[in-house]
Tab-separated table of C-alpha atoms and ligand atoms in Angstrom:
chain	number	residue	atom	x	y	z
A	540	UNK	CA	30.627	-113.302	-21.573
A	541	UNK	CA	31.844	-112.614	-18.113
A	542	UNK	CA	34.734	-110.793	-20.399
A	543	UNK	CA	32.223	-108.219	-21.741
A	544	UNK	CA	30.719	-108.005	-18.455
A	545	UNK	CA	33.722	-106.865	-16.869
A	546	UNK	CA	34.479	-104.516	-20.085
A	547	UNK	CA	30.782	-103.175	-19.708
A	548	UNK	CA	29.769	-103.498	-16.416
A	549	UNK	CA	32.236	-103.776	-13.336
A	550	UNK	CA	34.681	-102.522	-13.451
A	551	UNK	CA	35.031	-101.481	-16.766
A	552	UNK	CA	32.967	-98.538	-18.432
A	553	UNK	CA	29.298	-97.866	-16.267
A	554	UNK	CA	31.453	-98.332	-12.798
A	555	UNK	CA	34.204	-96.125	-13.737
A	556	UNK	CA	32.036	-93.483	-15.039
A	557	UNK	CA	29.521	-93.680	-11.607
A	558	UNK	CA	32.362	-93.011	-9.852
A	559	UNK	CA	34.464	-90.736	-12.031
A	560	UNK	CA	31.014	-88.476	-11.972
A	561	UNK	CA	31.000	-88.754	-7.947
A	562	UNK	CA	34.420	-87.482	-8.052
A	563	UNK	CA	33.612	-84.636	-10.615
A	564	UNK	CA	31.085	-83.782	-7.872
A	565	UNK	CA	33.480	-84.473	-5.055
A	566	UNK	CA	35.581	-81.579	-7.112
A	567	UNK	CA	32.612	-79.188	-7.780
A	568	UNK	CA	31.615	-79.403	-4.600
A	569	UNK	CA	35.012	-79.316	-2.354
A	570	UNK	CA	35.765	-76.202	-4.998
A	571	UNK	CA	32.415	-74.487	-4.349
A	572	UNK	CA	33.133	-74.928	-0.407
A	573	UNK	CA	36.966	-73.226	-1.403
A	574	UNK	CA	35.231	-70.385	-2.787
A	575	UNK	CA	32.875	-69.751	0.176
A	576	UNK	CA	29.519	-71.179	-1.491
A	577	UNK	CA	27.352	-74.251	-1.306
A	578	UNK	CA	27.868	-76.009	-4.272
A	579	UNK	CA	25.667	-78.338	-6.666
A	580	UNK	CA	23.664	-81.457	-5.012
A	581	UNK	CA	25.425	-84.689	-5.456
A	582	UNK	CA	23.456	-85.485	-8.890
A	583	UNK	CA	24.485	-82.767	-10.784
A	584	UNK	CA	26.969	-84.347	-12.580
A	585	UNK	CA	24.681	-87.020	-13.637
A	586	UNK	CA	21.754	-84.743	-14.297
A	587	UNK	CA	24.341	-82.609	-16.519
A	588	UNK	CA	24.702	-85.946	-18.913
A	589	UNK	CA	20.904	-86.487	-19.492
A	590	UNK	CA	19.714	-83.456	-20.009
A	591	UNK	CA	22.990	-83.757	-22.791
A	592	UNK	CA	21.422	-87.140	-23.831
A	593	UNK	CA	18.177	-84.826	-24.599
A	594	UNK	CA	19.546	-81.982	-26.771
A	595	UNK	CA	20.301	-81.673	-30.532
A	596	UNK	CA	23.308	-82.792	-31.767
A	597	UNK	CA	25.019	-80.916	-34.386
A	598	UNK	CA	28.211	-81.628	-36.210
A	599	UNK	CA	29.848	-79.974	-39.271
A	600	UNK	CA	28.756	-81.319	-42.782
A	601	UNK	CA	32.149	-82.002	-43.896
A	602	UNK	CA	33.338	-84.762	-40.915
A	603	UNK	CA	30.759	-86.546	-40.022
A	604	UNK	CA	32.086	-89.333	-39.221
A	605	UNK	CA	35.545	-88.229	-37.801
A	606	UNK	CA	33.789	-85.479	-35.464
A	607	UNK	CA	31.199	-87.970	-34.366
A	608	UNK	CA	33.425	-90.702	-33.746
A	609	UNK	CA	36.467	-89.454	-31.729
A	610	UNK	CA	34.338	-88.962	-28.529
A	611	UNK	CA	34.012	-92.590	-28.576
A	612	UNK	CA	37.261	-93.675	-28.879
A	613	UNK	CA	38.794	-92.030	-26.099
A	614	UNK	CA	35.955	-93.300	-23.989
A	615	UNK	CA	35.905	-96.654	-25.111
A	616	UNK	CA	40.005	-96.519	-24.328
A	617	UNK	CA	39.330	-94.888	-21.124
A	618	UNK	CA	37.083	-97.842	-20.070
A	619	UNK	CA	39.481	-100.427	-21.380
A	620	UNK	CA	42.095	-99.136	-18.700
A	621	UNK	CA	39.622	-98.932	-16.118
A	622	UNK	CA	39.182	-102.851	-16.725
A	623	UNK	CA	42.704	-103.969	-17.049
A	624	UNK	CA	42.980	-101.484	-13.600
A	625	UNK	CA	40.188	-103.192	-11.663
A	626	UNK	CA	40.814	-106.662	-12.547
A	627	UNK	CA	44.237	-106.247	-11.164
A	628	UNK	CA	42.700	-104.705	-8.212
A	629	UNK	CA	40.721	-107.881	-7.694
A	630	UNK	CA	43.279	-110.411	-8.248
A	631	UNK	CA	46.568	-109.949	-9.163
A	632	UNK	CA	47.269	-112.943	-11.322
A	633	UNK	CA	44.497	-111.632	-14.073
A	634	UNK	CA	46.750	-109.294	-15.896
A	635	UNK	CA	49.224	-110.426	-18.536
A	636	UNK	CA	52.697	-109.261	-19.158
A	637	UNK	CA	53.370	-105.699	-20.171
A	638	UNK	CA	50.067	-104.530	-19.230
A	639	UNK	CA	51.500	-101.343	-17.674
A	640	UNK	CA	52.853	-100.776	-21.217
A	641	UNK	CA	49.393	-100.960	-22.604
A	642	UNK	CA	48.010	-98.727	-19.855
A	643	UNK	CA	50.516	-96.097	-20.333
A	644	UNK	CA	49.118	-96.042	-24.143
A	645	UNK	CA	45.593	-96.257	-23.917
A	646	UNK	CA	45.564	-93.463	-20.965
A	647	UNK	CA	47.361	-91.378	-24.425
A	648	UNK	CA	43.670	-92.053	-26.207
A	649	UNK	CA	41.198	-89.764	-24.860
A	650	UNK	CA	44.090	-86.577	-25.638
A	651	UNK	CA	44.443	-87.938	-29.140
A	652	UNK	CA	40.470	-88.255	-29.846
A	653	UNK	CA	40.103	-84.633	-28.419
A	654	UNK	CA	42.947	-83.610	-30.381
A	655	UNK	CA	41.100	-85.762	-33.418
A	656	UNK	CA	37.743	-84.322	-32.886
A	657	UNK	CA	38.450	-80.795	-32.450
A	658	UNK	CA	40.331	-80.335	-35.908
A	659	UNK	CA	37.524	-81.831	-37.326
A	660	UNK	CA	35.218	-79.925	-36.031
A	661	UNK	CA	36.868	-77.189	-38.169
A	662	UNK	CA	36.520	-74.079	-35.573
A	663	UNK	CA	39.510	-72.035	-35.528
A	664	UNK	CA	39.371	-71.373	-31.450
A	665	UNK	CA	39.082	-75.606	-31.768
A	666	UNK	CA	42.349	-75.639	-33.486
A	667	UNK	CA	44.382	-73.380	-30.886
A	668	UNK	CA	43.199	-75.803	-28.466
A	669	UNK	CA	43.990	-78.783	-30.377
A	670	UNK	CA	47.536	-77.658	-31.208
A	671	UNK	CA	47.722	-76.310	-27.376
A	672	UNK	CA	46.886	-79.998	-26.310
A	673	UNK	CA	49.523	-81.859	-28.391
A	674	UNK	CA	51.733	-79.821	-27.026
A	675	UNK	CA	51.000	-80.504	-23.214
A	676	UNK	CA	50.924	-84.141	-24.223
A	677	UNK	CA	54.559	-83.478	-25.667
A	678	UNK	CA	55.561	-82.105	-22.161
A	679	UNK	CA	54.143	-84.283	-19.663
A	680	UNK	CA	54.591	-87.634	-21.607
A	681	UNK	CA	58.532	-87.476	-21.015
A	682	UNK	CA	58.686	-86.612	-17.358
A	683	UNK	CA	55.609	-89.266	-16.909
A	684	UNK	CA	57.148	-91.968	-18.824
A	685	UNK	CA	60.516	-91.458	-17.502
A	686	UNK	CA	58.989	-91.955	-13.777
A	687	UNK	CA	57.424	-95.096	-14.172
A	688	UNK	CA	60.787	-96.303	-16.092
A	689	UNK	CA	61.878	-95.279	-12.610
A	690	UNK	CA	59.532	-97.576	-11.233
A	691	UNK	CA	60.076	-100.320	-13.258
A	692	UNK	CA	63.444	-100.936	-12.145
A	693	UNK	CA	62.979	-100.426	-8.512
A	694	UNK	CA	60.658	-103.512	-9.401
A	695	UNK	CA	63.079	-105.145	-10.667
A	696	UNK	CA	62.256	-104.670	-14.419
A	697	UNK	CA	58.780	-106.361	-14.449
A	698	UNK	CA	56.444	-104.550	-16.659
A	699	UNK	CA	53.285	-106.169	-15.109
A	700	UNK	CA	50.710	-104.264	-12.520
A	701	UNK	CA	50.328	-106.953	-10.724
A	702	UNK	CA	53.202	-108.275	-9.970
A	703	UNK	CA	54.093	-104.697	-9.441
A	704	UNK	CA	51.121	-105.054	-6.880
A	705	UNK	CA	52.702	-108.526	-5.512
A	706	UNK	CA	55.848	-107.310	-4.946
A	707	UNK	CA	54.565	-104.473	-2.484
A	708	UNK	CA	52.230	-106.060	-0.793
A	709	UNK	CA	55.101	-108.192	0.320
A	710	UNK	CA	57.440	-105.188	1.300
A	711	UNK	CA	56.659	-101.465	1.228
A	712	UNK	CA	55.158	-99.445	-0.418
A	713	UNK	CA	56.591	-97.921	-3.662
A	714	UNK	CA	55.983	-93.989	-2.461
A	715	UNK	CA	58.147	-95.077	0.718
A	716	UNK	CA	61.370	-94.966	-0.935
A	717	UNK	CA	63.299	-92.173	-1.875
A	718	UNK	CA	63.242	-92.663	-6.008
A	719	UNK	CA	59.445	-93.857	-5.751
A	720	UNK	CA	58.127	-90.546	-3.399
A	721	UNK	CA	60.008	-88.453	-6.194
A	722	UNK	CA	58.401	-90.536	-9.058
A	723	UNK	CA	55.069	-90.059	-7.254
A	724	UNK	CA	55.613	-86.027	-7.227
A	725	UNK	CA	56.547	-86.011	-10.662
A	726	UNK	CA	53.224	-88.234	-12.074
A	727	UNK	CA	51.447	-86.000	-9.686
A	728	UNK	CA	51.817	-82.937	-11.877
A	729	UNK	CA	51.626	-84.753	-14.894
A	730	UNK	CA	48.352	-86.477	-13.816
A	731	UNK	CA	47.071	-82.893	-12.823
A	732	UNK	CA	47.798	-81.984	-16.715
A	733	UNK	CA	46.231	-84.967	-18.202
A	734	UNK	CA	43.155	-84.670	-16.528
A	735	UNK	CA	43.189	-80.968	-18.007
A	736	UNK	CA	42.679	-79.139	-14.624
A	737	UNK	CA	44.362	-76.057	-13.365
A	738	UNK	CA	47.204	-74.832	-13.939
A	739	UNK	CA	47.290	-76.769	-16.607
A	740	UNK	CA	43.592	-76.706	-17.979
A	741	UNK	CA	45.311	-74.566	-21.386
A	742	UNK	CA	43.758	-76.886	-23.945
A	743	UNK	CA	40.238	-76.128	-22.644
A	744	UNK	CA	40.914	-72.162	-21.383
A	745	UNK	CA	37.236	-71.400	-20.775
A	746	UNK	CA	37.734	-67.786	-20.936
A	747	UNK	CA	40.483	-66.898	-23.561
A	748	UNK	CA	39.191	-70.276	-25.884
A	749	UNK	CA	35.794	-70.827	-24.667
A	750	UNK	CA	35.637	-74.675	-23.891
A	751	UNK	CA	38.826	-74.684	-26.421
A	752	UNK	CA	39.080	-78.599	-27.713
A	753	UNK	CA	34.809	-78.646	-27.058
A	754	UNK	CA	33.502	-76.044	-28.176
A	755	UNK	CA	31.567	-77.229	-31.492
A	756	UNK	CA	30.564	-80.424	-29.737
A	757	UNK	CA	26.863	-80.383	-28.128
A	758	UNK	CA	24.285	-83.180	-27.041
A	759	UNK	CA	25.265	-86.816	-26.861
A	760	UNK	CA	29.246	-86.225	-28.358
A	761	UNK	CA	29.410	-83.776	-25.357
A	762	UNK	CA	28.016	-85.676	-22.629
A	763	UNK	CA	30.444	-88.690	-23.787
A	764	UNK	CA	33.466	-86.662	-23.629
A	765	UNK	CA	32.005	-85.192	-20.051
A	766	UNK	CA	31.719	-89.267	-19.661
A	767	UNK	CA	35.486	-89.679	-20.695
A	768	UNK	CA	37.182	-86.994	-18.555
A	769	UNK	CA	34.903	-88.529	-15.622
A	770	UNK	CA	36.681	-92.298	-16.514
A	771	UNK	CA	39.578	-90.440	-16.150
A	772	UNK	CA	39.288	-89.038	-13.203
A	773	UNK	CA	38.830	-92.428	-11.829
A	774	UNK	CA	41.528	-94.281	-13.898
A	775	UNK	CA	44.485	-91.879	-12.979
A	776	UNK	CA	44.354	-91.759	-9.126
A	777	UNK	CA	43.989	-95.393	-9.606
A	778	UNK	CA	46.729	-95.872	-11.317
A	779	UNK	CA	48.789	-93.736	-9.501
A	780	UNK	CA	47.511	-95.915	-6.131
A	781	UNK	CA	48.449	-98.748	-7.968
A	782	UNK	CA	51.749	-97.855	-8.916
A	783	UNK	CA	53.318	-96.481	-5.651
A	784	UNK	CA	50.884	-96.971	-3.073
A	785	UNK	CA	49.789	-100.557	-3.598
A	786	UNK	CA	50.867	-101.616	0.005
A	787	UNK	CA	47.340	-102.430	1.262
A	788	UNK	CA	44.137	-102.465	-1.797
A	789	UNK	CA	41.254	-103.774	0.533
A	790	UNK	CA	38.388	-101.671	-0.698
A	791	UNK	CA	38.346	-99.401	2.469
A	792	UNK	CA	41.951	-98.613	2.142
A	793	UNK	CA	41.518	-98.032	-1.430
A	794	UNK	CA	38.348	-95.384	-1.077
A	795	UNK	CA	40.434	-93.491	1.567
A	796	UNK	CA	43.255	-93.518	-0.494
A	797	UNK	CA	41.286	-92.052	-3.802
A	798	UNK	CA	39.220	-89.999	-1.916
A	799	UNK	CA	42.934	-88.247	-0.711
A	800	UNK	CA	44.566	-88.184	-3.673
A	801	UNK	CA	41.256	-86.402	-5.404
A	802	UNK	CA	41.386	-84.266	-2.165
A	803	UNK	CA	44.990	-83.128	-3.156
A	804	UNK	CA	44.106	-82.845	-7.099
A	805	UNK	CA	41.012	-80.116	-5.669
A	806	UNK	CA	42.925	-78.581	-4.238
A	807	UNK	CA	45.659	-77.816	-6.200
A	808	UNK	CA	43.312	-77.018	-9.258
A	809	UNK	CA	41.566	-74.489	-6.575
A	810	UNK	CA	44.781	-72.417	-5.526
A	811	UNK	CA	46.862	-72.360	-8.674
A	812	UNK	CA	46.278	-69.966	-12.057
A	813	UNK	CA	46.499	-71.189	-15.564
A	814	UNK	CA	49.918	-71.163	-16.909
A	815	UNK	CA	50.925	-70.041	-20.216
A	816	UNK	CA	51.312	-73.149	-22.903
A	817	UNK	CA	55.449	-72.202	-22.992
A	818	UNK	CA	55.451	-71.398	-19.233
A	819	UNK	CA	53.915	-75.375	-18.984
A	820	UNK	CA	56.402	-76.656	-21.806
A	821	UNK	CA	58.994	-75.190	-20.326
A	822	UNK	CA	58.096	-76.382	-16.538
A	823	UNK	CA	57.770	-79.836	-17.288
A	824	UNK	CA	60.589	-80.247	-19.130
A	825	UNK	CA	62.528	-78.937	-16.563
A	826	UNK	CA	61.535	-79.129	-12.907
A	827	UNK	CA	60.017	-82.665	-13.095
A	828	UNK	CA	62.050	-84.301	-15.752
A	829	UNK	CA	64.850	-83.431	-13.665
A	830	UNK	CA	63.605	-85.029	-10.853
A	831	UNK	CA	62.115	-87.978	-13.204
A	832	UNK	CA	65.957	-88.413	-13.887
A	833	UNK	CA	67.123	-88.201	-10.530
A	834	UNK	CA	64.253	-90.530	-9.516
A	835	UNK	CA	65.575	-93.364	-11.959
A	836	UNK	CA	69.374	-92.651	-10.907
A	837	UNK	CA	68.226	-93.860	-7.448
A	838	UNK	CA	66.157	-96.481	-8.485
A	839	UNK	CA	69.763	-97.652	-10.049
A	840	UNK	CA	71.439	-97.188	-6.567
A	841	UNK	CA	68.446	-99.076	-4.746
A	842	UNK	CA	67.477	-96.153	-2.810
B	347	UNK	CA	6.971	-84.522	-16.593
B	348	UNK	CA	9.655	-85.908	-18.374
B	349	UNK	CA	12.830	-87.182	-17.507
B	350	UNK	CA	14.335	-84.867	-20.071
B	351	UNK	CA	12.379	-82.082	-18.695
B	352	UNK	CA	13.512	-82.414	-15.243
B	353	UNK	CA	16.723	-82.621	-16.614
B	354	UNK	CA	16.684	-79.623	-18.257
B	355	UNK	CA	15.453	-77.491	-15.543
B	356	UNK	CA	17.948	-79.160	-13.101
B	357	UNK	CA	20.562	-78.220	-15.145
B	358	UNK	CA	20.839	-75.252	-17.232
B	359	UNK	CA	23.642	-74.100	-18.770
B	360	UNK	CA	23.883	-70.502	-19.344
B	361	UNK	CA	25.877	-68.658	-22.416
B	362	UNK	CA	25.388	-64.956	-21.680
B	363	UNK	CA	25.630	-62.326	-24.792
B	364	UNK	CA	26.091	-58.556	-24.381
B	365	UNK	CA	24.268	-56.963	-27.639
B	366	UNK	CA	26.130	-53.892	-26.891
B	367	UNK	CA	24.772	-52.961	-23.080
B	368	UNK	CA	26.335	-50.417	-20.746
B	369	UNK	CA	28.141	-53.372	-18.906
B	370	UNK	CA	26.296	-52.668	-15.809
B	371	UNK	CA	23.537	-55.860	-16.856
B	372	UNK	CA	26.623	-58.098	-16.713
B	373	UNK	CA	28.015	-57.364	-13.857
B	374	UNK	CA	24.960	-57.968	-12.028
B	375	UNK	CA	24.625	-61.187	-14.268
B	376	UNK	CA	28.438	-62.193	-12.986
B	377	UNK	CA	27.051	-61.932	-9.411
B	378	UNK	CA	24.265	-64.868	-9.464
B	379	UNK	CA	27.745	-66.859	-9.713
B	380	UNK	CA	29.388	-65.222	-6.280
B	381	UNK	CA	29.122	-66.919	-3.062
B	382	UNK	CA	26.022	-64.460	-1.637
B	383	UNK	CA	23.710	-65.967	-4.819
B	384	UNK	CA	25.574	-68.983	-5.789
B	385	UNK	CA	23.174	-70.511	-8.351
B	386	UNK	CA	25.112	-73.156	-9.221
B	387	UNK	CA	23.453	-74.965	-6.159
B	388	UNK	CA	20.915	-75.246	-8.931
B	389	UNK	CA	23.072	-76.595	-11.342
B	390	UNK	CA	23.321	-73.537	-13.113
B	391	UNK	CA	26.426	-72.966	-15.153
B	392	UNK	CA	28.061	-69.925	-16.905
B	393	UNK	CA	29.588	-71.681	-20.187
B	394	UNK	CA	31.804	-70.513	-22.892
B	395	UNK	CA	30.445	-72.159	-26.073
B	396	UNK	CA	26.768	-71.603	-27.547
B	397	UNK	CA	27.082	-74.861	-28.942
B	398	UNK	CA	26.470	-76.326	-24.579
B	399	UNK	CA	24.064	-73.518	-23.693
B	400	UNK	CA	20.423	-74.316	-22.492
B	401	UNK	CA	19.692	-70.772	-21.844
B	402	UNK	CA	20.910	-67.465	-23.952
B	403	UNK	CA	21.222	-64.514	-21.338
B	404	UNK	CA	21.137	-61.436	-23.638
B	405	UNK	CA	21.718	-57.700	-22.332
B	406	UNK	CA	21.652	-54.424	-23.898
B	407	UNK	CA	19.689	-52.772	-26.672
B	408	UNK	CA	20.614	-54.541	-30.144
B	409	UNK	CA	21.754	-52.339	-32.689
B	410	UNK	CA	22.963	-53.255	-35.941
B	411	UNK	CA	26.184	-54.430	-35.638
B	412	UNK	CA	25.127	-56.501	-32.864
B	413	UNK	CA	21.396	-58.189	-34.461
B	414	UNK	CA	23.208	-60.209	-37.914
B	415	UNK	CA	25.526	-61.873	-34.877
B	416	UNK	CA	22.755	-62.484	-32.403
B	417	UNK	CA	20.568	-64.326	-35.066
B	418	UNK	CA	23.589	-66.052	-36.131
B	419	UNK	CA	24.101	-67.349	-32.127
B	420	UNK	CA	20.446	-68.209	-31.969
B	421	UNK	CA	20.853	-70.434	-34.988
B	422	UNK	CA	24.041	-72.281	-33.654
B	423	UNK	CA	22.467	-73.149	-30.046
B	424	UNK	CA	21.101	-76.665	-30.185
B	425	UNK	CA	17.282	-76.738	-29.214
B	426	UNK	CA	15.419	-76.284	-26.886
B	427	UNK	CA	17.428	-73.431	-25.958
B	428	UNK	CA	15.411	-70.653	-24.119
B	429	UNK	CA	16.029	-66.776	-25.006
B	430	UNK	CA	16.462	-64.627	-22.104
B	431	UNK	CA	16.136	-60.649	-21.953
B	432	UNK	CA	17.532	-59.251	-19.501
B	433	UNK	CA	17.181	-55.600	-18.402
B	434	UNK	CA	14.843	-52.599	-20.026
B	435	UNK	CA	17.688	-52.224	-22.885
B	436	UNK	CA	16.719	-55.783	-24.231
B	437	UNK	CA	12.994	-55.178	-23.426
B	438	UNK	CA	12.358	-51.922	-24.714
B	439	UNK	CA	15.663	-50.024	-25.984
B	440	UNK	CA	15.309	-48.044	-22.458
B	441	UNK	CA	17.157	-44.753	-23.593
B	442	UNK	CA	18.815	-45.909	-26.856
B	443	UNK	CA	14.899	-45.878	-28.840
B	444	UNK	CA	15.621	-43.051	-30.854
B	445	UNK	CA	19.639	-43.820	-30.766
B	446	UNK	CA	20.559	-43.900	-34.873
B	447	UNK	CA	21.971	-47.315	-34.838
B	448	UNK	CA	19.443	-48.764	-32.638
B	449	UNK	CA	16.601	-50.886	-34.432
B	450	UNK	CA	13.917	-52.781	-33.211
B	451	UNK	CA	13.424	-54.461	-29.146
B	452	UNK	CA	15.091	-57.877	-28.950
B	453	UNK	CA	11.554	-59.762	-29.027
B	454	UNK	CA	10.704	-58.640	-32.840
B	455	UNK	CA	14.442	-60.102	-33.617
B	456	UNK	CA	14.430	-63.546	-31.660
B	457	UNK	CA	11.672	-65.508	-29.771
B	458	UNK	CA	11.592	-64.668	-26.087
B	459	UNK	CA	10.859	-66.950	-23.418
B	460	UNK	CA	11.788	-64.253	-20.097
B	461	UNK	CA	11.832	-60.925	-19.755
B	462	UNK	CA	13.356	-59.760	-16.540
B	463	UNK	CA	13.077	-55.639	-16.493
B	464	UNK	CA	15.125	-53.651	-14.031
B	465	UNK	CA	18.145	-51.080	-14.871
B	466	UNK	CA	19.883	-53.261	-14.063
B	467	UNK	CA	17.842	-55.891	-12.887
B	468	UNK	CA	18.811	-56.968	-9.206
B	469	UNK	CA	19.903	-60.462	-8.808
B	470	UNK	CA	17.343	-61.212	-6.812
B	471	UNK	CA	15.232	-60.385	-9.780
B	472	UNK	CA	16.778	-62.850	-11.935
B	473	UNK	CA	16.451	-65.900	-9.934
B	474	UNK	CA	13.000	-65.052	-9.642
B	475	UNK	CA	12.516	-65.114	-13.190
B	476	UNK	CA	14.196	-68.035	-13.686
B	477	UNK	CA	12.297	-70.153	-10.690
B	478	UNK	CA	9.380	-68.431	-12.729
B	479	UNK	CA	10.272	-70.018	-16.386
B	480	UNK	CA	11.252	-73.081	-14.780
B	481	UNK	CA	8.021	-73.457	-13.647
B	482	UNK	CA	6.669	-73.063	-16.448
B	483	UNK	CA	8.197	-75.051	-18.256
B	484	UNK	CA	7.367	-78.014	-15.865
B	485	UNK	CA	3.927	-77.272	-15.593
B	486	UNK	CA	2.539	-76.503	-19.352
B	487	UNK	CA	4.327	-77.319	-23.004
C	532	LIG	S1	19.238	-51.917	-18.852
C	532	LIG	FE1	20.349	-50.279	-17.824
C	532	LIG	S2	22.055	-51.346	-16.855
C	532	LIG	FE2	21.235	-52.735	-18.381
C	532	LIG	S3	22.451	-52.373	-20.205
C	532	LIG	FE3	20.648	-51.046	-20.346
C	532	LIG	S4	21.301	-49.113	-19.475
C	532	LIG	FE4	22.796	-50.641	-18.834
């Protein structure tokens, strides 16, 4: 019980998406102020998934069940990793061993079901996006990967968030060390390409692809895959705190920490232009898998 | 009123069609979405796909290229979805009436819900048609 509670509840699925759809407003609105105008009130976001809940759904004849489905795998994925996440927030002797592993995967699941429902969906600009999205996932899984392998060892090889939490609560923090600030630059720009934003928001190109990877979705398959990139909005900065800046996780440290880590994701998604898909393949494979490799070469030395 | 209804007026989503206008409708349309107008205070959105709109924005005076396509858009949009003229080419084929590919004014193709006239309609114009329809739609059906 108190297992689907947490799954359900706090601080699986309903928290994470409250606050991933603050922080989608957080972004609107921080943007809007970039640009010089007001911005939406702070319940847009929310407004924006009922009036979804409230409009027709359509869906192709020939999928059914594969175009209808996907939106709720990557969203019930999203809010298993806001769980295993939170739980470790709250105590760090409630995960299990090689639950970073199973993070790292699930976080994979919400690309794969938008991959998964846009070729069912059958639309041809759906496809470009689709194939334009397995790509980026080819790029930025190697330098991301390869960072945390980076800061597994600095850990001492344990594969567990919390004890990856223990260990720098004890010292410092991960980001303070040469290897882990590196790390943390690296699964900064692959963070900035999972979540699909600027530069890297080529899967979903609103003007050359119009909503790309969405764009035969409508009503209640739409507002759960608004509902899934909100998750993840929450779920990544987390992670990333997690991961390198675990030092102190009392709930005011954590809020100021999100709220600058968002503040830096805005930002960047505000001043940057969408890259080409090659000009993204070919950045990540470069620039930050370089420094993904460098990162885990000190990690060896015990910088 | 509804939930749903407040909803919907809170947060329309707008997928804007040019049915072969002089471009001068659209740029005016582009500059609700600048910083001097900025209705996305409202929560109104300029989207790509017809398959999210709430609201069909639809300049110029059809001709027949353009009226197989526009029926086809008004079938994809999932209801309610309101139809939006705007500018005296939509209303009334303006100067284009006796044009040889011109046919018939957009409101004997698709169902209207606004007209806003003007050549090109100010913005000004437009958010008062909207604020107008929204009422509407609060008060009555
Ligand atoms: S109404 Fe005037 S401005 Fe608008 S498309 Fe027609 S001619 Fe151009």
């Amino acid at each position: 019980m108190t297992l689907l509670f947490n799954y359900l509840i706090f601080p699986g699925l309903l928290f994470s998406a409250v606050i991933g759809l603050l922080a989608g407003w957080f972004d609107r609105k921080l943007s809007a102020r970039v640009q010089f105008r007001v911005g939406p009130p702070w319940h847009q976001n929310f407004t924006d998934i009922i009036k979804l809940l409230g409009k027709e759904t359509i869906y192709p004849a020939q999928s059914k069940f594969t175009f209808l489905f996907s939106p709720y795998l990557g969203f019930l994925s999203a809010g298993l990793v806001a769980t295993i996440l939170g739980m470790n927030l709250r105590s760090s002797a409630s995960g299990f061993n090689g639950d970073l592993i199973v993070v790292i995967y699930l976080m994979l699941i919400p690309a794969i079901a938008m991959i998964l429902g846009a070729s069912a969906s059958r639309n041809p600009l759906a496809s470009v996006g689709a194939s334009r999205e397995l790509k980026l996932i080819l790029a930025y899984e190697l330098p991301f990967v390869l960072s945390i392998v980076a800061l597994i060892i600095k850990c001492g090889g344990s594969i567990q968030l919390g004890k990856i939490l223990e260990l720098q609560a004890l010292g410092a923090s991960n980001i303070a060390s040469w290897s882990g600030a590196l790390a943390f630059i690296v699964c900064f720009f692959c963070m900035q390409a999972k979540l699909g934003y600027p530069p890297f928001d080529i899967a979903e190109a609103d003007q050359e692809l119009m909503c790309g990877t969405l764009i035969e979705y409508s009503g209640l398959p739409l507002a759960v895959f608004k509902l899934t990139k909100a998750v993840m909005l929450y779920i990544l900065p987390v992670f990333l705190i997690i991961l390198f800046m675990g030092k102190d996780t009392s709930l005011l440290f954590m809020v100021l920490k999100y709220i600058g880590l968002l503040f830096f994701i805005v930002l960047v998604k505000n001043t940057n232009p969408r890259v080409r898909i090659d000009q993204a393949l070919g950045f990540f494979w470069k620039v930050p898998t370089f420094m993904a490799v460098a990162s885990v070469i000190l990690a060896l030395v015990g910088q | 009123m509804s939930l749903k209804i407040k909803a919907l007026t809170k947060s329309i989503w707008v997928f804007h069609v040019s049915a072969g206008s002089c471009n001068n409708c659209d740029i005016e349309i582009l500059d609700l979405f600048t910083p001097r107008f900025d209705v996305e205070r409202f929560g109104i959105q300029l989207i790509g796909s017809v398959r999210h709109a709430d609201a069909i924005l639809i300049t110029g005076a059809m001709n027949r290229k353009s009226v197989p396509r526009m029926k086809k858009i008004y079938e994809q949009a999932p209801k309610p979805c309101v139809v939006v003229a705007v500018g005296q080419c939509a209303l009334s084929r303006h100067m284009f009436r006796d044009s040889y590919n011109v046919c018939e004014p957009l409101d004997k193709i698709l169902p209207v819900d606004l007209y806003i006239p003007g050549c090109p309609p100010r913005p000004e114009a437009m958010i008062d048609g909207i604020v107008k329809l929204v009422t509407k739609i609060r008060k009555g059906k």
